[in-house]
Amino acid sequence: MNKISPSQINEYVSKNIETFHENRLKSLEGTDLHGLLKKKNPYLFKAKNLITAHELVTSFLDAKISSSEEEIFGEFLENLALFVAQKTKGAAKSSAHGIDFEYSSSKTRFLVSVKSGLNWGNSSQWKALRKDCENASKILRQSKHTGEVKHILGICYGRAKTTMKHGFILQVCGQNFWYLVSGDKSFYTKIIEPLGYRAKELNESFLAKKTQLINKFTGDFISEFCDRDGKILWEKIVKYNSGNLTREDEKELK
């Protein structure tokens, strides 16, 4: 295994963390009030006793930001894992569906699927991953030069033990995963510092845009979903979010 230098890590993270911030800003800029109201659970926010338009709009937006950031940053971590494996193991990005990268060690071909965190998939997604692994293995075994094929599910953070999952893939999590791809026991802590590159500056731009949206959405929300006295019209919100019963539906479901 080749070593990856701290300067290589810092250079990659510093360069690509800006892309993360750019993508989260794009996601924020692509948000509209009606989209938020359609996708978020109005019953939950009513149960939280949110009584002002500003509180409600902020909560809707924060929920949207949280889910989108997890997805965007997960992609960053997955790409970082590929970069490290390319440097240390000569890994290559896989052309197989559901497989992120591949590398060989001795006579074994390792096929690695990378996920950000442990809570990445439901039963259908696990079935799809199994199918992807089976298809990739089948193609590889058609070659006379391929020996044993092993599948690894790399999880970028978390403390779960390394274990065989569903009888077909070895789940390697957190420190163990970063050790697998880097050969460095401390690698999982070494990548934390460069993540802060220009964080204050880039977050200030993000927060400025978020504040603008909250102010705009609050005004739009009051105009459309509050009465003349400023009271939130929860019934109207629920109807906008979930009202879909047609005459045909009524007949069929009666």
mmCIF file of C-alpha atoms in Angstrom:
data_model
loop_
_atom_site.group_PDB
_atom_site.id
_atom_site.type_symbol
_atom_site.label_atom_id
_atom_site.label_comp_id
_atom_site.label_asym_id
_atom_site.label_seq_id
_atom_site.Cartn_x
_atom_site.Cartn_y
_atom_site.Cartn_z
ATOM 1 C CA MET A 1 0.000 0.000 0.000
ATOM 2 C CA ASN A 2 1.251 3.469 -0.891
ATOM 3 C CA LYS A 3 1.120 6.294 1.625
ATOM 4 C CA ILE A 4 -0.863 9.474 1.202
ATOM 5 C CA SER A 5 0.773 12.639 2.498
ATOM 6 C CA PRO A 6 -0.876 15.267 4.722
ATOM 7 C CA SER A 7 -0.325 17.842 1.984
ATOM 8 C CA GLN A 8 -2.254 15.698 -0.507
ATOM 9 C CA ILE A 9 -5.133 15.378 1.950
ATOM 10 C CA ASN A 10 -5.157 19.096 2.723
ATOM 11 C CA GLU A 11 -5.004 20.056 -0.939
ATOM 12 C CA TYR A 12 -7.875 17.759 -1.903
ATOM 13 C CA VAL A 13 -10.112 18.717 1.018
ATOM 14 C CA SER A 14 -9.425 22.448 0.727
ATOM 15 C CA LYS A 15 -10.228 22.393 -2.978
ATOM 16 C CA ASN A 16 -13.313 20.213 -2.818
ATOM 17 C CA ILE A 17 -14.883 21.496 0.396
ATOM 18 C CA GLU A 18 -15.624 24.687 -1.518
ATOM 19 C CA THR A 19 -17.729 22.599 -3.894
ATOM 20 C CA PHE A 20 -19.730 21.370 -0.903
ATOM 21 C CA HIS A 21 -20.437 24.945 0.167
ATOM 22 C CA GLU A 22 -21.304 25.947 -3.399
ATOM 23 C CA ASN A 23 -23.735 23.037 -3.723
ATOM 24 C CA ARG A 24 -25.468 23.745 -0.426
ATOM 25 C CA LEU A 25 -25.875 27.370 -1.492
ATOM 26 C CA LYS A 26 -27.322 26.257 -4.845
ATOM 27 C CA SER A 27 -29.714 23.963 -3.005
ATOM 28 C CA LEU A 28 -30.819 26.869 -0.831
ATOM 29 C CA GLU A 29 -31.233 29.191 -3.820
ATOM 30 C CA GLY A 30 -33.395 26.569 -5.525
ATOM 31 C CA THR A 31 -35.848 26.526 -2.623
ATOM 32 C CA ASP A 32 -39.320 28.047 -2.833
ATOM 33 C CA LEU A 33 -41.996 28.426 -0.177
ATOM 34 C CA HIS A 34 -44.594 26.260 -1.883
ATOM 35 C CA GLY A 35 -42.065 23.483 -2.361
ATOM 36 C CA LEU A 36 -41.315 23.552 1.370
ATOM 37 C CA LEU A 37 -44.984 23.443 2.295
ATOM 38 C CA LYS A 38 -45.627 20.485 0.006
ATOM 39 C CA LYS A 39 -42.713 18.362 1.226
ATOM 40 C CA LYS A 40 -42.692 18.901 4.994
ATOM 41 C CA ASN A 41 -45.008 17.396 7.603
ATOM 42 C CA PRO A 42 -47.496 20.085 8.737
ATOM 43 C CA TYR A 43 -48.813 17.913 11.578
ATOM 44 C CA LEU A 44 -45.342 17.758 13.121
ATOM 45 C CA PHE A 45 -44.885 21.508 13.049
ATOM 46 C CA LYS A 46 -48.344 22.108 14.516
ATOM 47 C CA ALA A 47 -47.499 19.671 17.327
ATOM 48 C CA LYS A 48 -44.365 21.730 18.041
ATOM 49 C CA ASN A 49 -46.641 24.692 18.851
ATOM 50 C CA LEU A 50 -45.117 27.060 16.320
ATOM 51 C CA ILE A 51 -47.311 30.136 16.464
ATOM 52 C CA THR A 52 -45.556 32.773 14.345
ATOM 53 C CA ALA A 53 -44.993 32.809 10.604
ATOM 54 C CA HIS A 54 -41.281 33.462 11.149
ATOM 55 C CA GLU A 55 -40.917 30.429 13.441
ATOM 56 C CA LEU A 56 -42.768 28.164 11.051
ATOM 57 C CA VAL A 57 -40.922 29.292 7.932
ATOM 58 C CA THR A 58 -37.566 28.996 9.720
ATOM 59 C CA SER A 59 -38.412 25.477 10.928
ATOM 60 C CA PHE A 60 -39.518 24.383 7.453
ATOM 61 C CA LEU A 61 -36.336 25.778 5.922
ATOM 62 C CA ASP A 62 -34.050 24.316 8.606
ATOM 63 C CA ALA A 63 -35.566 20.861 8.077
ATOM 64 C CA LYS A 64 -34.978 21.136 4.343
ATOM 65 C CA ILE A 65 -31.411 22.367 4.804
ATOM 66 C CA SER A 66 -30.573 19.561 7.233
ATOM 67 C CA SER A 67 -31.662 16.795 4.868
ATOM 68 C CA SER A 68 -30.023 18.339 1.797
ATOM 69 C CA GLU A 69 -26.741 19.045 3.600
ATOM 70 C CA GLU A 70 -26.489 15.442 4.777
ATOM 71 C CA GLU A 71 -26.859 14.278 1.187
ATOM 72 C CA ILE A 72 -24.425 16.832 -0.252
ATOM 73 C CA PHE A 73 -21.764 16.248 2.396
ATOM 74 C CA GLY A 74 -22.205 12.495 2.099
ATOM 75 C CA GLU A 75 -21.237 12.788 -1.557
ATOM 76 C CA PHE A 76 -18.143 14.774 -0.545
ATOM 77 C CA LEU A 77 -17.045 12.048 1.897
ATOM 78 C CA GLU A 78 -17.644 9.313 -0.665
ATOM 79 C CA ASN A 79 -15.476 11.148 -3.200
ATOM 80 C CA LEU A 80 -12.780 11.665 -0.564
ATOM 81 C CA ALA A 81 -12.711 7.924 0.106
ATOM 82 C CA LEU A 82 -12.266 7.270 -3.618
ATOM 83 C CA PHE A 83 -9.446 9.821 -3.835
ATOM 84 C CA VAL A 84 -7.601 8.237 -0.901
ATOM 85 C CA ALA A 85 -8.043 4.712 -2.256
ATOM 86 C CA GLN A 86 -6.729 5.821 -5.644
ATOM 87 C CA LYS A 87 -3.559 7.132 -3.996
ATOM 88 C CA THR A 88 -2.973 4.258 -1.585
ATOM 89 C CA LYS A 89 -4.346 1.186 -3.345
ATOM 90 C CA GLY A 90 -4.381 2.168 -6.995
ATOM 91 C CA ALA A 91 -8.165 1.944 -6.879
ATOM 92 C CA ALA A 92 -10.267 2.833 -9.883
ATOM 93 C CA LYS A 93 -13.744 4.259 -10.057
ATOM 94 C CA SER A 94 -16.046 1.368 -10.866
ATOM 95 C CA SER A 95 -18.226 1.222 -13.956
ATOM 96 C CA ALA A 96 -20.526 -1.258 -12.206
ATOM 97 C CA HIS A 97 -23.825 0.119 -10.959
ATOM 98 C CA GLY A 98 -23.888 0.503 -7.177
ATOM 99 C CA ILE A 99 -20.119 0.033 -6.808
ATOM 100 C CA ASP A 100 -18.042 3.153 -6.121
ATOM 101 C CA PHE A 101 -14.506 1.876 -6.611
ATOM 102 C CA GLU A 102 -12.474 -1.288 -7.073
ATOM 103 C CA TYR A 103 -8.969 -2.420 -6.238
ATOM 104 C CA SER A 104 -6.944 -5.615 -6.179
ATOM 105 C CA SER A 105 -4.851 -7.070 -3.385
ATOM 106 C CA SER A 106 -2.978 -10.321 -3.979
ATOM 107 C CA LYS A 107 -5.428 -12.343 -6.059
ATOM 108 C CA THR A 108 -8.567 -10.782 -4.620
ATOM 109 C CA ARG A 109 -10.668 -8.099 -6.274
ATOM 110 C CA PHE A 110 -12.381 -5.801 -3.779
ATOM 111 C CA LEU A 111 -15.551 -3.992 -4.835
ATOM 112 C CA VAL A 112 -16.366 -1.102 -2.512
ATOM 113 C CA SER A 113 -19.679 0.681 -2.089
ATOM 114 C CA VAL A 114 -19.433 3.811 0.056
ATOM 115 C CA LYS A 115 -22.167 5.359 2.179
ATOM 116 C CA SER A 116 -21.940 8.407 4.378
ATOM 117 C CA GLY A 117 -23.643 7.022 7.496
ATOM 118 C CA LEU A 118 -25.197 3.845 8.843
ATOM 119 C CA ASN A 119 -28.824 4.827 8.227
ATOM 120 C CA TRP A 120 -28.507 4.902 4.472
ATOM 121 C CA GLY A 121 -30.917 2.248 3.266
ATOM 122 C CA ASN A 122 -34.236 0.484 3.706
ATOM 123 C CA SER A 123 -34.948 -3.146 2.806
ATOM 124 C CA SER A 124 -35.515 -2.324 -0.873
ATOM 125 C CA GLN A 125 -32.202 -0.467 -1.097
ATOM 126 C CA TRP A 126 -30.395 -3.385 0.525
ATOM 127 C CA LYS A 127 -31.960 -5.727 -2.035
ATOM 128 C CA ALA A 128 -30.843 -3.398 -4.831
ATOM 129 C CA LEU A 129 -27.295 -3.336 -3.436
ATOM 130 C CA ARG A 130 -27.231 -7.138 -3.272
ATOM 131 C CA LYS A 131 -28.352 -7.307 -6.901
ATOM 132 C CA ASP A 132 -25.688 -4.782 -7.939
ATOM 133 C CA CYS A 133 -23.003 -6.798 -6.148
ATOM 134 C CA GLU A 134 -24.163 -10.050 -7.722
ATOM 135 C CA ASN A 135 -24.130 -8.507 -11.194
ATOM 136 C CA ALA A 136 -20.675 -6.981 -10.701
ATOM 137 C CA SER A 137 -19.283 -10.288 -9.419
ATOM 138 C CA LYS A 138 -20.784 -12.191 -12.326
ATOM 139 C CA ILE A 139 -19.125 -9.904 -14.870
ATOM 140 C CA LEU A 140 -15.736 -10.057 -13.137
ATOM 141 C CA ARG A 141 -15.769 -13.836 -12.869
ATOM 142 C CA GLN A 142 -16.139 -14.131 -16.612
ATOM 143 C CA SER A 143 -12.493 -13.092 -16.798
ATOM 144 C CA LYS A 144 -9.890 -15.821 -16.324
ATOM 145 C CA HIS A 145 -7.634 -13.307 -14.582
ATOM 146 C CA THR A 146 -10.049 -12.612 -11.735
ATOM 147 C CA GLY A 147 -9.619 -14.597 -8.551
ATOM 148 C CA GLU A 148 -11.775 -14.164 -5.472
ATOM 149 C CA VAL A 149 -14.225 -11.247 -5.418
ATOM 150 C CA LYS A 150 -15.120 -9.567 -2.134
ATOM 151 C CA HIS A 151 -17.649 -6.827 -1.471
ATOM 152 C CA ILE A 152 -17.144 -4.069 1.079
ATOM 153 C CA LEU A 153 -19.655 -1.529 2.327
ATOM 154 C CA GLY A 154 -17.650 1.436 3.580
ATOM 155 C CA ILE A 155 -19.407 3.713 6.073
ATOM 156 C CA CYS A 156 -17.684 7.073 6.508
ATOM 157 C CA TYR A 157 -18.666 7.724 10.127
ATOM 158 C CA GLY A 158 -20.013 5.782 13.088
ATOM 159 C CA ARG A 159 -18.788 3.144 15.548
ATOM 160 C CA ALA A 160 -20.486 -0.039 14.372
ATOM 161 C CA LYS A 161 -18.297 -3.133 14.437
ATOM 162 C CA THR A 162 -16.948 -4.610 11.243
ATOM 163 C CA THR A 163 -19.415 -7.324 10.335
ATOM 164 C CA MET A 164 -20.830 -9.312 7.438
ATOM 165 C CA LYS A 165 -24.206 -7.852 6.487
ATOM 166 C CA HIS A 166 -26.997 -9.881 4.922
ATOM 167 C CA GLY A 167 -24.539 -12.616 4.055
ATOM 168 C CA PHE A 168 -22.942 -10.867 1.086
ATOM 169 C CA ILE A 169 -21.059 -7.703 2.048
ATOM 170 C CA LEU A 170 -18.563 -6.755 4.760
ATOM 171 C CA GLN A 171 -19.593 -3.536 6.484
ATOM 172 C CA VAL A 172 -16.604 -1.482 7.631
ATOM 173 C CA CYS A 173 -17.408 1.650 9.584
ATOM 174 C CA GLY A 174 -15.789 4.869 10.824
ATOM 175 C CA GLN A 175 -12.150 4.616 11.873
ATOM 176 C CA ASN A 176 -11.928 1.080 10.483
ATOM 177 C CA PHE A 177 -13.061 2.184 7.034
ATOM 178 C CA TRP A 178 -10.611 5.070 6.820
ATOM 179 C CA TYR A 179 -7.864 2.719 8.037
ATOM 180 C CA LEU A 180 -8.832 0.255 5.301
ATOM 181 C CA VAL A 181 -8.457 2.833 2.528
ATOM 182 C CA SER A 182 -5.475 4.758 3.952
ATOM 183 C CA GLY A 183 -3.471 2.305 6.072
ATOM 184 C CA ASP A 184 -3.324 4.995 8.778
ATOM 185 C CA LYS A 185 -5.041 4.373 12.146
ATOM 186 C CA SER A 186 -5.361 8.109 12.762
ATOM 187 C CA PHE A 187 -6.550 9.078 9.299
ATOM 188 C CA TYR A 188 -10.156 9.515 10.429
ATOM 189 C CA THR A 189 -9.063 12.330 12.757
ATOM 190 C CA LYS A 190 -6.600 13.899 10.326
ATOM 191 C CA ILE A 191 -9.296 14.834 7.820
ATOM 192 C CA ILE A 192 -11.296 16.915 10.313
ATOM 193 C CA GLU A 193 -9.021 19.971 10.428
ATOM 194 C CA PRO A 194 -8.868 20.780 6.688
ATOM 195 C CA LEU A 195 -12.669 20.657 6.548
ATOM 196 C CA GLY A 196 -12.667 24.029 8.273
ATOM 197 C CA TYR A 197 -10.917 25.688 5.323
ATOM 198 C CA ARG A 198 -12.670 29.026 4.700
ATOM 199 C CA ALA A 199 -15.625 27.684 6.698
ATOM 200 C CA LYS A 200 -16.375 30.989 8.442
ATOM 201 C CA GLU A 201 -16.308 32.983 5.208
ATOM 202 C CA LEU A 202 -18.342 30.464 3.223
ATOM 203 C CA ASN A 203 -20.891 29.974 5.988
ATOM 204 C CA GLU A 204 -21.418 33.717 6.275
ATOM 205 C CA SER A 205 -22.447 33.823 2.609
ATOM 206 C CA PHE A 206 -24.792 30.906 3.189
ATOM 207 C CA LEU A 207 -26.370 32.449 6.292
ATOM 208 C CA ALA A 208 -26.850 35.783 4.527
ATOM 209 C CA LYS A 209 -28.800 34.038 1.760
ATOM 210 C CA LYS A 210 -30.762 32.012 4.304
ATOM 211 C CA THR A 211 -31.772 35.181 6.156
ATOM 212 C CA GLN A 212 -32.975 36.754 2.909
ATOM 213 C CA LEU A 213 -35.094 33.699 2.137
ATOM 214 C CA ILE A 214 -36.593 33.583 5.624
ATOM 215 C CA ASN A 215 -37.621 37.228 5.362
ATOM 216 C CA LYS A 216 -39.091 36.767 1.877
ATOM 217 C CA PHE A 217 -40.861 33.501 2.708
ATOM 218 C CA THR A 218 -42.257 34.949 5.936
ATOM 219 C CA GLY A 219 -43.863 37.798 4.007
ATOM 220 C CA ASP A 220 -45.245 35.432 1.365
ATOM 221 C CA PHE A 221 -46.497 33.029 4.039
ATOM 222 C CA ILE A 222 -48.335 35.756 5.964
ATOM 223 C CA SER A 223 -49.951 36.946 2.751
ATOM 224 C CA GLU A 224 -51.175 33.484 1.739
ATOM 225 C CA PHE A 225 -51.524 31.383 4.889
ATOM 226 C CA CYS A 226 -52.486 33.819 7.658
ATOM 227 C CA ASP A 227 -55.761 35.613 8.305
ATOM 228 C CA ARG A 228 -56.128 39.377 8.573
ATOM 229 C CA ASP A 229 -55.196 39.260 12.255
ATOM 230 C CA GLY A 230 -51.981 37.343 11.515
ATOM 231 C CA LYS A 231 -53.194 33.975 12.792
ATOM 232 C CA ILE A 232 -51.777 30.947 10.957
ATOM 233 C CA LEU A 233 -54.408 29.117 8.910
ATOM 234 C CA TRP A 234 -53.349 25.557 9.691
ATOM 235 C CA GLU A 235 -56.287 23.985 7.905
ATOM 236 C CA LYS A 236 -55.325 25.801 4.705
ATOM 237 C CA ILE A 237 -51.723 24.607 5.087
ATOM 238 C CA VAL A 238 -52.826 20.986 5.539
ATOM 239 C CA LYS A 239 -55.138 21.214 2.526
ATOM 240 C CA TYR A 240 -52.314 22.636 0.423
ATOM 241 C CA ASN A 241 -49.940 19.924 1.634
ATOM 242 C CA SER A 242 -52.193 16.870 1.527
ATOM 243 C CA GLY A 243 -55.523 17.619 -0.125
ATOM 244 C CA ASN A 244 -55.861 15.246 -3.083
ATOM 245 C CA LEU A 245 -59.269 13.541 -2.893
ATOM 246 C CA THR A 246 -60.977 13.672 -6.293
ATOM 247 C CA ARG A 247 -64.504 12.539 -7.112
ATOM 248 C CA GLU A 248 -63.056 9.420 -8.701
ATOM 249 C CA ASP A 249 -61.011 8.737 -5.564
ATOM 250 C CA GLU A 250 -64.061 9.226 -3.382
ATOM 251 C CA LYS A 251 -66.043 6.659 -5.362
ATOM 252 C CA GLU A 252 -63.209 4.136 -5.448
ATOM 253 C CA LEU A 253 -62.245 4.456 -1.796
ATOM 254 C CA LYS A 254 -65.745 4.647 -0.347
#
